[in-house]
mmCIF file of C-alpha atoms in Angstrom:
data_model
loop_
_atom_site.group_PDB
_atom_site.id
_atom_site.type_symbol
_atom_site.label_atom_id
_atom_site.label_comp_id
_atom_site.label_asym_id
_atom_site.label_seq_id
_atom_site.Cartn_x
_atom_site.Cartn_y
_atom_site.Cartn_z
ATOM 1 C CA MET F 1 -0.354 -0.123 0.305
ATOM 2 C CA THR F 2 3.093 2.494 0.409
ATOM 3 C CA LEU F 3 4.732 1.688 -2.522
ATOM 4 C CA ILE F 4 2.727 3.122 -4.954
ATOM 5 C CA PRO F 5 2.601 6.949 -2.925
ATOM 6 C CA ALA F 6 6.493 6.085 -2.742
ATOM 7 C CA LEU F 7 6.709 6.178 -5.975
ATOM 8 C CA LEU F 8 4.009 8.898 -6.686
ATOM 9 C CA LEU F 9 6.502 11.007 -4.395
ATOM 10 C CA PHE F 10 9.590 10.202 -5.896
ATOM 11 C CA ALA F 11 8.402 11.829 -9.336
ATOM 12 C CA LEU F 12 7.371 14.610 -7.040
ATOM 13 C CA TYR F 13 10.783 15.295 -6.271
ATOM 14 C CA PHE F 14 12.110 14.810 -9.658
ATOM 15 C CA TYR F 15 9.612 17.435 -11.214
ATOM 16 C CA LEU F 16 10.289 19.864 -8.456
ATOM 17 C CA ARG F 17 14.148 19.708 -8.287
ATOM 18 C CA ARG F 18 13.789 20.382 -12.270
ATOM 19 C CA ARG F 19 11.690 23.327 -12.116
ATOM 20 C CA ASP F 20 14.291 24.843 -8.731
ATOM 21 C CA ARG F 21 16.728 22.931 -7.481
ATOM 22 C CA ARG F 22 16.965 25.311 -5.044
ATOM 23 C CA MET F 23 14.248 24.512 -2.549
ATOM 24 C CA LEU F 24 14.068 23.031 0.439
ATOM 25 C CA ARG F 25 10.595 21.370 0.081
ATOM 26 C CA ASN F 26 12.347 19.175 -2.278
ATOM 27 C CA GLY F 27 13.676 17.308 0.614
ATOM 28 C CA VAL F 28 10.519 17.292 2.490
ATOM 29 C CA VAL F 29 8.857 15.150 -0.129
ATOM 30 C CA LEU F 30 12.284 13.150 -0.924
ATOM 31 C CA VAL F 31 11.920 12.009 2.600
ATOM 32 C CA ALA F 32 8.729 11.543 2.731
ATOM 33 C CA ALA F 33 9.639 9.136 -0.616
ATOM 34 C CA CYS F 34 12.352 7.503 0.937
ATOM 35 C CA TYR F 35 9.933 6.592 4.437
ATOM 36 C CA LEU F 36 7.309 5.217 2.467
ATOM 37 C CA LEU F 37 9.859 2.927 1.039
ATOM 38 C CA LEU F 38 11.704 2.136 4.130
ATOM 39 C CA LEU F 39 8.529 1.192 5.368
ATOM 40 C CA GLU F 40 7.081 -1.084 1.802
ATOM 41 C CA ALA F 41 11.211 -2.716 2.148
ATOM 42 C CA GLY F 42 10.093 -3.044 6.230
ATOM 43 C CA ASN F 43 6.626 -4.858 5.234
ATOM 44 C CA LEU F 44 8.703 -7.534 2.156
ATOM 45 C CA VAL F 45 11.343 -8.546 4.400
ATOM 46 C CA SER F 46 8.625 -8.884 7.843
ATOM 47 C CA ARG F 47 6.919 -11.025 5.372
ATOM 48 C CA TRP F 48 9.217 -12.728 3.528
ATOM 49 C CA VAL F 49 12.061 -13.558 6.452
ATOM 50 C CA PRO F 50 10.632 -16.155 9.586
ATOM 51 C CA GLY F 51 11.572 -13.254 12.420
ATOM 52 C CA ALA F 52 12.384 -10.528 10.797
ATOM 53 C CA SER F 53 9.615 -8.792 13.307
ATOM 54 C CA TYR F 54 11.109 -9.347 15.812
ATOM 55 C CA VAL F 55 15.055 -8.289 14.505
ATOM 56 C CA PHE F 56 12.303 -5.077 14.122
ATOM 57 C CA LEU F 57 11.719 -5.089 18.039
ATOM 58 C CA ALA F 58 14.734 -5.418 19.455
ATOM 59 C CA LEU F 59 15.986 -2.430 17.483
ATOM 60 C CA LEU F 60 13.251 -0.187 18.636
ATOM 61 C CA ALA F 61 14.527 -2.081 21.889
ATOM 62 C CA VAL F 62 18.052 -0.340 21.442
ATOM 63 C CA ALA F 63 16.887 2.957 20.048
ATOM 64 C CA PRO F 64 17.700 4.953 23.848
ATOM 65 C CA LEU F 65 21.074 3.628 23.578
ATOM 66 C CA ALA F 66 21.797 4.961 20.174
ATOM 67 C CA VAL F 67 20.589 8.294 20.966
ATOM 68 C CA LEU F 68 22.627 7.600 24.099
ATOM 69 C CA ALA F 69 25.771 6.509 21.426
ATOM 70 C CA LEU F 70 24.879 10.433 19.221
ATOM 71 C CA ALA F 71 24.975 11.947 22.448
ATOM 72 C CA ALA F 72 28.328 10.860 23.055
ATOM 73 C CA ALA F 73 29.366 11.721 19.761
ATOM 74 C CA LEU F 74 27.914 15.129 19.730
ATOM 75 C CA ILE F 75 29.999 15.723 23.176
ATOM 76 C CA HIS F 76 33.011 14.438 21.714
ATOM 77 C CA ASN F 77 33.059 15.938 18.781
ATOM 78 C CA GLY F 78 32.320 19.440 20.941
ATOM 79 C CA VAL F 79 35.264 18.786 23.217
ATOM 80 C CA VAL F 80 37.330 18.427 19.857
ATOM 81 C CA MET F 81 36.028 21.501 18.020
ATOM 82 C CA PHE F 82 37.003 23.652 21.304
ATOM 83 C CA ARG F 83 40.549 22.263 20.889
ATOM 84 C CA SER F 84 41.022 22.928 17.481
ATOM 85 C CA GLU F 85 39.009 25.693 16.351
ATOM 86 C CA GLY F 86 38.906 27.856 19.698
ATOM 87 C CA ARG F 87 35.871 28.430 23.009
ATOM 88 C CA ARG F 88 33.962 30.311 20.039
ATOM 89 C CA LEU F 89 30.173 29.809 20.465
ATOM 90 C CA GLY F 90 29.484 28.616 17.339
ATOM 91 C CA ASN F 91 32.299 25.886 18.269
ATOM 92 C CA MET F 92 30.048 24.470 21.203
ATOM 93 C CA VAL F 93 27.283 23.711 18.696
ATOM 94 C CA SER F 94 27.776 20.365 19.011
ATOM 95 C CA LEU F 95 28.452 19.895 22.678
ATOM 96 C CA LEU F 96 25.539 21.713 23.852
ATOM 97 C CA LEU F 97 23.210 19.438 21.653
ATOM 98 C CA GLY F 98 24.860 16.260 22.876
ATOM 99 C CA LEU F 99 24.676 17.632 26.811
ATOM 100 C CA LEU F 100 20.688 18.474 25.534
ATOM 101 C CA LEU F 101 19.821 15.219 24.173
ATOM 102 C CA ILE F 102 20.910 13.832 27.278
ATOM 103 C CA ALA F 103 19.177 15.663 29.919
ATOM 104 C CA LEU F 104 15.889 16.265 28.048
ATOM 105 C CA PRO F 105 14.824 12.626 28.875
ATOM 106 C CA ILE F 106 15.747 13.054 32.462
ATOM 107 C CA LEU F 107 13.744 16.231 32.460
ATOM 108 C CA ALA F 108 10.864 14.371 30.854
ATOM 109 C CA VAL F 109 10.775 11.877 33.242
ATOM 110 C CA ALA F 110 10.816 13.815 36.088
ATOM 111 C CA LEU F 111 7.806 15.752 34.928
ATOM 112 C CA VAL F 112 5.996 13.304 34.601
ATOM 113 C CA LEU F 113 6.814 11.345 37.618
ATOM 114 C CA THR F 114 5.280 14.211 39.576
ATOM 115 C CA LEU F 115 2.082 13.111 38.069
ATOM 116 C CA SER F 116 1.108 16.607 37.972
ATOM 117 C CA PRO F 117 -1.271 17.583 34.331
ATOM 118 C CA LEU F 118 1.273 20.747 33.653
ATOM 119 C CA ALA F 119 3.969 19.032 33.973
ATOM 120 C CA ILE F 120 2.639 15.910 32.406
ATOM 121 C CA GLY F 121 1.456 18.118 29.407
ATOM 122 C CA LEU F 122 4.530 20.004 29.322
ATOM 123 C CA ALA F 123 6.537 15.872 28.727
ATOM 124 C CA ALA F 124 4.333 15.828 25.784
ATOM 125 C CA LEU F 125 5.277 19.378 24.712
ATOM 126 C CA LEU F 126 8.773 18.873 25.050
ATOM 127 C CA PHE F 127 8.350 15.113 23.266
ATOM 128 C CA PHE F 128 6.228 17.144 20.340
ATOM 129 C CA LEU F 129 8.931 20.133 19.764
ATOM 130 C CA CYS F 130 11.921 17.431 19.610
ATOM 131 C CA SER F 131 10.263 15.126 17.639
ATOM 132 C CA TYR F 132 9.569 17.990 15.015
ATOM 133 C CA PHE F 133 12.696 19.772 14.596
ATOM 134 C CA GLY F 134 14.077 16.130 14.241
ATOM 135 C CA VAL F 135 12.177 15.549 11.438
ATOM 136 C CA VAL F 136 12.994 18.929 10.071
ATOM 137 C CA PHE F 137 16.697 18.408 10.451
ATOM 138 C CA VAL F 138 16.463 15.191 9.075
ATOM 139 C CA VAL F 139 15.048 16.977 5.728
ATOM 140 C CA PHE F 140 17.682 19.997 5.993
ATOM 141 C CA LEU F 141 20.306 16.969 6.660
ATOM 142 C CA ALA F 142 19.197 14.530 3.622
ATOM 143 C CA TYR F 143 18.533 17.759 0.827
ATOM 144 C CA ALA F 144 21.545 19.376 2.003
ATOM 145 C CA ILE F 145 23.937 16.026 1.451
ATOM 146 C CA ALA F 146 21.228 15.531 -1.923
ATOM 147 C CA TYR F 147 21.913 19.690 -3.219
ATOM 148 C CA GLY F 148 25.454 19.331 -2.773
ATOM 149 C CA ARG F 149 25.764 15.840 -5.114
ATOM 150 C CA MET F 150 23.955 18.041 -7.244
ATOM 151 C CA PRO F 151 26.203 18.889 -10.536
ATOM 152 C CA PHE F 152 25.492 21.959 -11.891
ATOM 153 C CA ARG F 153 23.331 22.288 -14.850
ATOM 154 C CA GLU F 154 24.770 25.614 -17.386
ATOM 155 C CA THR F 155 28.580 26.510 -17.769
ATOM 156 C CA PRO F 156 29.089 30.008 -15.777
ATOM 157 C CA GLN F 157 30.043 32.767 -16.185
ATOM 158 C CA GLY F 158 31.141 34.052 -13.221
ATOM 159 C CA ILE F 159 32.195 32.536 -9.930
ATOM 160 C CA VAL F 160 31.529 33.860 -6.378
ATOM 161 C CA VAL F 161 33.787 32.750 -3.835
ATOM 162 C CA LEU F 162 32.104 33.133 -0.199
ATOM 163 C CA GLY F 163 34.407 34.774 2.179
ATOM 164 C CA SER F 164 35.215 33.182 6.171
ATOM 165 C CA ARG F 165 37.252 34.334 8.194
ATOM 166 C CA LEU F 166 40.999 34.833 7.760
ATOM 167 C CA ILE F 167 43.481 34.121 10.383
ATOM 168 C CA ASP F 168 46.785 36.581 11.085
ATOM 169 C CA GLY F 169 45.298 38.269 7.225
ATOM 170 C CA GLU F 170 46.051 34.631 5.451
ATOM 171 C CA VAL F 171 43.797 32.556 4.065
ATOM 172 C CA PRO F 172 43.104 29.514 6.371
ATOM 173 C CA PRO F 173 42.736 25.837 5.325
ATOM 174 C CA LEU F 174 39.339 26.357 5.732
ATOM 175 C CA LEU F 175 38.542 29.006 3.378
ATOM 176 C CA ARG F 176 41.990 28.028 0.954
ATOM 177 C CA SER F 177 39.786 24.709 -0.081
ATOM 178 C CA ARG F 178 36.829 26.919 -1.116
ATOM 179 C CA LEU F 179 39.078 28.941 -3.754
ATOM 180 C CA ASP F 180 40.949 25.657 -4.505
ATOM 181 C CA ARG F 181 37.349 24.519 -5.833
ATOM 182 C CA ALA F 182 36.836 27.392 -7.459
ATOM 183 C CA LEU F 183 39.950 27.632 -9.284
ATOM 184 C CA GLN F 184 39.713 23.901 -10.589
ATOM 185 C CA ILE F 185 36.044 24.509 -11.765
ATOM 186 C CA TYR F 186 37.948 27.959 -13.403
ATOM 187 C CA ARG F 187 40.555 25.571 -15.456
ATOM 188 C CA ASP F 188 37.953 23.627 -17.160
ATOM 189 C CA THR F 189 35.342 26.189 -17.877
ATOM 190 C CA SER F 190 35.678 28.122 -21.572
ATOM 191 C CA PRO F 191 36.207 30.722 -21.692
ATOM 192 C CA ARG F 192 36.868 31.391 -18.632
ATOM 193 C CA PRO F 193 34.817 32.727 -16.463
ATOM 194 C CA LEU F 194 34.789 35.859 -13.889
ATOM 195 C CA LEU F 195 36.209 35.144 -10.519
ATOM 196 C CA ILE F 196 34.513 37.582 -7.821
ATOM 197 C CA PRO F 197 36.586 36.378 -3.523
ATOM 198 C CA SER F 198 34.023 37.822 -1.480
ATOM 199 C CA GLY F 199 34.103 39.200 1.861
ATOM 200 C CA GLY F 200 34.871 42.249 4.369
ATOM 201 C CA GLN F 201 36.632 43.328 7.038
ATOM 202 C CA GLY F 202 35.767 41.467 10.499
ATOM 203 C CA HIS F 203 36.377 43.465 13.533
ATOM 204 C CA ASP F 204 39.674 40.431 14.431
ATOM 205 C CA GLU F 205 40.787 40.800 10.990
ATOM 206 C CA PRO F 206 43.195 43.273 9.785
ATOM 207 C CA ARG F 207 42.325 43.134 5.771
ATOM 208 C CA PRO F 208 38.923 42.512 4.149
ATOM 209 C CA GLU F 209 38.643 38.397 2.873
ATOM 210 C CA GLY F 210 38.339 39.676 -0.294
ATOM 211 C CA VAL F 211 41.412 41.158 -0.576
ATOM 212 C CA ALA F 212 43.490 38.339 0.417
ATOM 213 C CA MET F 213 41.234 35.975 -1.740
ATOM 214 C CA GLY F 214 42.035 37.272 -4.256
ATOM 215 C CA GLU F 215 45.377 37.397 -3.993
ATOM 216 C CA TYR F 216 45.813 33.551 -2.763
ATOM 217 C CA LEU F 217 43.745 33.445 -6.799
ATOM 218 C CA VAL F 218 46.069 35.420 -8.398
ATOM 219 C CA ALA F 219 49.011 34.057 -7.457
ATOM 220 C CA ALA F 220 47.598 29.844 -7.800
ATOM 221 C CA GLY F 221 47.328 31.141 -11.351
ATOM 222 C CA ALA F 222 44.407 32.499 -12.378
ATOM 223 C CA ALA F 223 44.636 35.570 -14.837
ATOM 224 C CA PRO F 224 44.697 39.519 -12.927
ATOM 225 C CA GLY F 225 42.030 40.032 -15.446
ATOM 226 C CA ASP F 226 39.598 37.436 -14.566
ATOM 227 C CA VAL F 227 40.146 38.203 -10.837
ATOM 228 C CA MET F 228 37.448 40.870 -9.627
ATOM 229 C CA VAL F 229 37.055 41.562 -5.506
ATOM 230 C CA GLU F 230 34.093 42.431 -3.391
ATOM 231 C CA GLY F 231 35.669 43.030 -0.558
ATOM 232 C CA LYS F 232 32.583 44.914 1.648
ATOM 233 C CA SER F 233 29.788 42.072 2.401
ATOM 234 C CA VAL F 234 29.559 41.146 5.530
ATOM 235 C CA ASN F 235 27.472 37.844 5.798
ATOM 236 C CA THR F 236 26.609 34.968 2.772
ATOM 237 C CA GLU F 237 23.509 37.377 2.086
ATOM 238 C CA GLU F 238 25.665 40.088 0.758
ATOM 239 C CA ASN F 239 28.171 37.715 -0.713
ATOM 240 C CA LEU F 240 25.514 36.732 -3.187
ATOM 241 C CA LEU F 241 23.843 40.687 -3.448
ATOM 242 C CA LEU F 242 26.834 42.464 -3.809
ATOM 243 C CA SER F 243 28.698 40.348 -6.041
ATOM 244 C CA SER F 244 25.588 39.905 -8.499
ATOM 245 C CA GLU F 245 26.206 43.606 -8.787
ATOM 246 C CA LEU F 246 29.609 43.547 -9.290
ATOM 247 C CA PHE F 247 29.084 40.666 -11.752
ATOM 248 C CA ALA F 248 26.641 42.938 -13.533
ATOM 249 C CA GLU F 249 29.015 46.073 -13.976
ATOM 250 C CA SER F 250 31.849 44.025 -15.080
ATOM 251 C CA GLY F 251 30.129 43.983 -18.329
ATOM 252 C CA ARG F 252 29.976 40.000 -18.400
ATOM 253 C CA SER F 253 25.622 38.085 -18.065
ATOM 254 C CA GLY F 254 25.168 34.397 -17.752
ATOM 255 C CA PRO F 255 24.865 32.333 -14.703
ATOM 256 C CA LEU F 256 26.713 32.174 -11.414
ATOM 257 C CA LEU F 257 28.218 29.679 -9.734
ATOM 258 C CA ALA F 258 28.808 29.917 -5.606
ATOM 259 C CA VAL F 259 31.746 28.161 -4.240
ATOM 260 C CA THR F 260 31.540 27.956 -0.614
ATOM 261 C CA ASN F 261 32.157 24.746 1.777
ATOM 262 C CA ASN F 262 29.817 21.831 1.291
ATOM 263 C CA TYR F 263 28.220 22.173 5.018
ATOM 264 C CA HIS F 264 27.246 25.297 3.597
ATOM 265 C CA VAL F 265 25.938 24.513 0.138
ATOM 266 C CA LEU F 266 22.017 24.469 1.153
ATOM 267 C CA ARG F 267 21.792 28.106 2.676
ATOM 268 C CA ALA F 268 23.823 29.816 0.225
ATOM 269 C CA ALA F 269 21.131 28.067 -2.426
ATOM 270 C CA LEU F 270 18.592 28.930 -1.273
ATOM 271 C CA LEU F 271 19.609 32.525 -0.382
ATOM 272 C CA ALA F 272 20.577 33.044 -3.643
ATOM 273 C CA ARG F 273 16.674 31.877 -4.815
ATOM 274 C CA ARG F 274 15.655 34.436 -2.223
ATOM 275 C CA LEU F 275 17.415 37.284 -3.301
ATOM 276 C CA ARG F 276 16.216 36.043 -7.165
ATOM 277 C CA ILE F 277 20.314 35.249 -8.498
ATOM 278 C CA ASP F 278 20.776 33.287 -11.015
ATOM 279 C CA ALA F 279 23.000 30.958 -9.004
ATOM 280 C CA GLU F 280 23.988 27.840 -8.057
ATOM 281 C CA VAL F 281 26.228 26.701 -5.486
ATOM 282 C CA VAL F 282 28.455 24.018 -4.912
ATOM 283 C CA GLY F 283 30.754 22.714 -1.822
ATOM 284 C CA ALA F 284 34.458 22.062 -1.189
ATOM 285 C CA PRO F 285 35.871 19.722 1.448
ATOM 286 C CA THR F 286 35.860 20.376 4.806
ATOM 287 C CA ALA F 287 37.873 18.845 7.390
ATOM 288 C CA ARG F 288 35.248 15.822 8.685
ATOM 289 C CA TYR F 289 35.029 16.408 12.796
ATOM 290 C CA TYR F 290 33.762 20.110 11.675
ATOM 291 C CA LEU F 291 31.225 18.749 9.690
ATOM 292 C CA PRO F 292 28.503 18.148 13.247
ATOM 293 C CA SER F 293 29.302 21.876 14.295
ATOM 294 C CA ALA F 294 29.001 22.889 10.733
ATOM 295 C CA PHE F 295 26.040 21.489 9.663
ATOM 296 C CA LEU F 296 24.105 22.411 13.398
ATOM 297 C CA ARG F 297 25.308 25.935 12.608
ATOM 298 C CA GLU F 298 23.620 25.942 9.423
ATOM 299 C CA TYR F 299 19.920 24.726 10.520
ATOM 300 C CA VAL F 300 19.879 26.919 13.432
ATOM 301 C CA ALA F 301 20.206 29.622 10.764
ATOM 302 C CA VAL F 302 17.864 28.347 8.395
ATOM 303 C CA LEU F 303 15.384 27.833 11.304
ATOM 304 C CA VAL F 304 16.063 31.310 12.748
ATOM 305 C CA GLU F 305 15.522 32.345 8.647
ATOM 306 C CA HIS F 306 11.568 30.564 8.397
ATOM 307 C CA LYS F 307 11.376 31.383 12.155
ATOM 308 C CA TRP F 308 7.849 32.539 11.631
ATOM 309 C CA LEU F 309 6.634 29.233 9.634
ATOM 310 C CA HIS F 310 7.884 26.443 12.068
ATOM 311 C CA ALA F 311 6.035 28.860 14.781
ATOM 312 C CA LEU F 312 3.159 28.562 12.575
ATOM 313 C CA LEU F 313 4.026 24.546 12.206
ATOM 314 C CA CYS F 314 4.005 24.008 15.768
ATOM 315 C CA LEU F 315 0.934 25.467 17.115
ATOM 316 C CA PRO F 316 -1.199 22.354 16.214
ATOM 317 C CA PHE F 317 1.136 21.251 18.563
ATOM 318 C CA MET F 318 0.862 23.573 21.816
ATOM 319 C CA GLY F 319 -3.035 23.554 21.192
ATOM 320 C CA PHE F 320 -3.188 18.940 21.467
ATOM 321 C CA THR F 321 -1.310 19.361 24.008
ATOM 322 C CA ALA F 322 -3.430 21.399 25.793
ATOM 323 C CA VAL F 323 -6.703 20.211 25.102
ATOM 324 C CA LEU F 324 -4.694 16.972 27.241
ATOM 325 C CA VAL F 325 -4.231 19.186 29.877
ATOM 326 C CA MET F 326 -7.382 19.821 30.746
ATOM 327 C CA ALA F 327 -8.667 16.612 29.364
ATOM 328 C CA VAL F 328 -6.355 15.161 32.278
ATOM 329 C CA ILE F 329 -7.920 17.771 35.095
ATOM 330 C CA ALA F 330 -11.482 17.523 34.214
ATOM 331 C CA ASN F 331 -11.151 13.901 34.851
ATOM 332 C CA GLN F 332 -9.248 14.140 38.270
ATOM 333 C CA ARG F 333 -12.478 16.433 38.882
#
């Protein structure tokens, strides 16, 4: 019964992706299709393999252990981030989430044990909200990976390299990977596109990121005439907007290609679509230890950018919890 809906959802996913791959709703459809397909596969296995249902029950029984293992992995990653990247707030995301995964179940059990209707309702609301944001994260992560693996379709006439923090005024490994990816595409493209290194000067930087990036590109073999520095932007949105304006002023026309690290690809693509910029986004490799915190930061940023939508979608959970609490209070009377 789930196979036909799954196939229809896959067809819808490829249709939506063909129209515009820079939409997060594509990820919603993709995850829903994969979920239904997994249900169908589970049904087939349970019918054809004796004892398969017991295996599924065993997997459900060890799910709490999987959550603890995930929490431990996130805490370990947070410690590694501290040691490798410094004690900045952005490097604490995986550590905080790991601690939260341990604290929330303990808090929920403590609330239920009070036998207070309000406390039980709060525990139920925590469960609903954690489930919702967990599903949203799965959608975000799945489509971020899927989008990052899609080849760009058109020959770019301009390549925007999104900036990131300099270290002692020089290009660090994270930013170097973006520049090297841009250079690879630049050398493989004919005619040669315009390279636009984009990034302003942060409060802890001695010079604009775009200037240091431009020097790196020229030193690595890019023609000076093919490099146009954008050195005023302070975030990804301005990277894209100011670089597209600079590209238009250069007299060239055609599609743009933005280059960033793989964890940042989907959010940059969503921003490009919102700004109505004709640009796809490709990713450069990132150190593995950096990815968990980086993906979590991107996820939080996407939530904040769509905060009113998520607040609206959470209202039914709050309403259901309120009705549940009132029903329990009424039964006690």
